[in-house]
XYZ file of N, CA and C in Angstrom:
240
model
N 7.827 6.359 -6.939
C 6.503 6.861 -7.265
C 6.096 6.459 -8.679
N 6.496 5.271 -9.051
C 6.253 4.755 -10.392
C 4.757 4.676 -10.716
N 3.939 4.276 -9.748
C 2.499 4.154 -9.999
C 1.910 5.507 -10.370
N 2.251 6.534 -9.637
C 1.732 7.870 -9.937
C 2.226 8.365 -11.293
N 3.431 7.972 -11.665
C 3.979 8.399 -12.955
C 3.176 7.840 -14.123
N 2.741 6.596 -14.029
C 2.054 5.969 -15.160
C 0.538 6.180 -15.144
N -0.013 6.609 -14.013
C -1.458 6.880 -13.966
C -1.766 8.230 -14.609
N -2.844 8.294 -15.353
C -3.333 9.567 -15.876
C -3.911 10.375 -14.719
N -4.024 11.699 -14.874
C -4.713 12.479 -13.842
C -6.104 11.895 -13.595
N -6.447 11.739 -12.351
C -7.686 11.122 -11.882
C -7.733 9.614 -12.160
N -6.583 9.027 -12.513
C -6.494 7.581 -12.668
C -6.652 6.914 -11.309
N -7.126 5.678 -11.304
C -7.456 4.970 -10.064
C -6.506 3.795 -9.849
N -6.107 3.612 -8.605
C -5.291 2.482 -8.182
C -6.035 1.745 -7.085
N -6.200 0.440 -7.250
C -6.758 -0.413 -6.200
C -5.663 -1.384 -5.815
N -5.275 -1.376 -4.553
C -4.217 -2.274 -4.107
C -4.592 -2.937 -2.802
N -4.071 -4.128 -2.615
C -4.243 -4.867 -1.369
C -2.860 -5.162 -0.843
N -2.663 -4.956 0.440
C -1.321 -5.047 1.001
C -1.386 -5.550 2.439
N -0.480 -6.463 2.806
C -0.380 -6.855 4.214
C 0.486 -5.849 4.968
N 0.226 -5.686 6.240
C 1.025 -4.826 7.102
C 2.381 -5.486 7.366
N 3.397 -4.692 7.656
C 4.744 -5.195 7.928
C 4.740 -6.236 9.042
N 3.931 -6.025 10.055
C 3.865 -6.973 11.165
C 3.423 -8.355 10.685
N 2.462 -8.403 9.783
C 1.981 -9.669 9.227
C 3.072 -10.316 8.383
N 3.750 -9.521 7.567
C 4.817 -10.060 6.726
C 5.936 -10.634 7.594
N 6.304 -9.911 8.639
C 7.339 -10.412 9.557
C 6.924 -11.734 10.189
N 5.674 -11.838 10.608
C 5.177 -13.079 11.207
C 5.189 -14.223 10.193
N 4.764 -13.943 8.971
C 4.746 -14.971 7.931
C 6.165 -15.423 7.577
N 7.111 -14.493 7.586
C 8.511 -14.866 7.360
C 8.971 -15.868 8.418
N 8.658 -15.563 9.658
C 9.044 -16.451 10.757
C 8.354 -17.805 10.629
N 7.065 -17.778 10.391
C 6.263 -18.997 10.327
C 6.647 -19.878 9.140
N 6.808 -19.284 7.975
C 7.057 -20.040 6.743
C 8.525 -20.070 6.332
N 9.352 -19.412 7.084
C 10.804 -19.386 6.837
C 11.153 -18.885 5.428
N 10.627 -17.731 5.092
C 11.006 -17.090 3.835
C 11.431 -15.658 4.139
N 12.062 -15.007 3.183
C 12.538 -13.640 3.376
C 11.900 -12.722 2.351
N 11.216 -11.703 2.839
C 10.592 -10.677 2.003
C 11.511 -9.458 2.027
N 11.752 -8.795 0.910
C 12.648 -7.635 0.906
C 12.198 -6.555 1.903
N 13.119 -6.058 2.692
C 12.798 -5.045 3.705
C 12.172 -3.801 3.088
N 12.649 -3.396 1.912
C 12.127 -2.177 1.282
C 10.692 -2.347 0.780
N 10.190 -3.563 0.792
C 8.817 -3.828 0.344
C 7.871 -4.090 1.512
N 8.320 -3.794 2.732
C 7.479 -3.953 3.920
C 7.066 -2.572 4.417
N 5.777 -2.432 4.776
C 5.262 -1.139 5.218
C 4.326 -1.310 6.415
N 4.415 -0.378 7.344
C 3.343 -0.197 8.309
C 2.332 0.708 7.618
N 1.072 0.652 8.024
C 0.021 1.410 7.328
C 0.352 2.889 7.219
N 0.821 3.503 8.297
C 1.115 4.945 8.266
C 2.181 5.264 7.218
N 3.196 4.416 7.109
C 4.251 4.618 6.104
C 3.699 4.502 4.690
N 2.889 3.488 4.464
C 2.317 3.270 3.134
C 1.417 4.434 2.734
N 0.538 4.854 3.621
C -0.369 5.968 3.316
C 0.420 7.247 3.040
N 1.450 7.490 3.814
C 2.284 8.671 3.615
C 2.955 8.636 2.241
N 3.491 7.494 1.854
C 4.146 7.365 0.541
C 3.157 7.537 -0.605
N 1.960 6.990 -0.459
C 0.944 7.158 -1.505
C 0.580 8.632 -1.669
N 0.424 9.328 -0.547
C 0.090 10.751 -0.608
C 1.242 11.572 -1.183
N 2.480 11.245 -0.802
C 3.647 11.937 -1.364
C 3.749 11.729 -2.874
N 3.269 10.596 -3.350
C 3.299 10.287 -4.783
C 2.191 11.006 -5.543
N 1.345 11.752 -4.842
C 0.279 12.499 -5.512
C -1.025 11.742 -5.627
N -1.238 10.762 -4.742
C -2.477 9.984 -4.760
C -3.342 10.341 -3.556
N -4.628 10.505 -3.800
C -5.600 10.683 -2.717
C -6.096 9.311 -2.301
N -6.188 9.059 -1.014
C -6.738 7.802 -0.505
C -8.250 7.990 -0.397
N -8.984 7.343 -1.277
C -10.439 7.469 -1.278
C -11.085 6.540 -0.264
N -10.469 5.367 -0.091
C -11.049 4.385 0.825
C -9.966 3.394 1.257
N -10.033 2.988 2.512
C -9.162 1.935 3.039
C -10.039 0.991 3.841
N -9.957 -0.295 3.549
C -10.793 -1.292 4.233
C -9.949 -2.447 4.734
N -10.301 -2.949 5.899
C -9.668 -4.163 6.407
C -10.197 -5.346 5.607
N -9.299 -6.207 5.169
C -9.690 -7.421 4.460
C -9.683 -8.624 5.390
N -8.707 -8.665 6.264
C -8.577 -9.780 7.191
C -8.084 -9.200 8.506
N -9.005 -9.033 9.443
C -8.685 -8.394 10.718
C -7.954 -7.081 10.448
N -6.847 -6.840 11.125
C -6.073 -5.614 10.884
C -4.841 -5.874 10.029
N -4.629 -7.114 9.616
C -3.387 -7.478 8.949
C -3.316 -7.199 7.464
N -4.456 -7.201 6.783
C -4.496 -6.978 5.342
C -5.517 -5.886 5.056
N -5.137 -4.951 4.188
C -6.059 -3.878 3.829
C -6.122 -3.710 2.323
N -7.225 -3.135 1.900
C -7.446 -2.750 0.520
C -7.478 -1.225 0.478
N -6.798 -0.644 -0.506
C -6.739 0.808 -0.644
C -7.222 1.213 -2.022
N -8.134 2.164 -2.071
C -8.604 2.757 -3.317
C -8.047 4.165 -3.368
N -7.246 4.444 -4.390
C -6.560 5.738 -4.506
C -6.852 6.357 -5.862
N -6.745 7.691 -5.920
C -6.908 8.417 -7.175
C -5.792 9.438 -7.291
N -5.204 9.518 -8.476
C -4.154 10.512 -8.727
C -4.765 11.899 -8.772
N -4.040 12.877 -8.169
C -4.489 14.270 -8.221
C -4.630 14.708 -9.672
N -5.467 15.695 -9.874
C -5.567 16.305 -11.206
C -4.271 17.057 -11.507
N -3.915 17.105 -12.775
C -2.756 17.911 -13.182
C -3.126 19.385 -13.074
N -2.129 20.239 -12.962
C -2.379 21.681 -12.938
C -3.085 22.109 -14.218
N -4.107 22.903 -14.066
C -4.834 23.399 -15.222
C -5.886 22.450 -15.757
N -6.108 21.301 -15.119
C -7.116 20.352 -15.604
C -8.313 20.399 -14.699
C-alpha cells in the first residue's frame, strides 16, 4: 500500500493498467515474462486499491476491455 502511504489525505492517483489476461497474452505473443505479483484482474486491483484506503472515482476502458484508466482519491484522515 505504498501509494496510499505517500499520498496526502484527498491526494489523487491516476493509473493505467492492463488486465492480467492481456498481460498473459502479451507474454505468450512476445515471449517475455512479467512478474506474477504485478498481474491483476480488475476485481483484484479494485479491491487492493480500496483496502489501501483509496476511493475509485472513475474507471474507464482505454482499449476495449484490456486496458483501463483509474482515477482514485485517498480517504480523508480522521479528524480532517
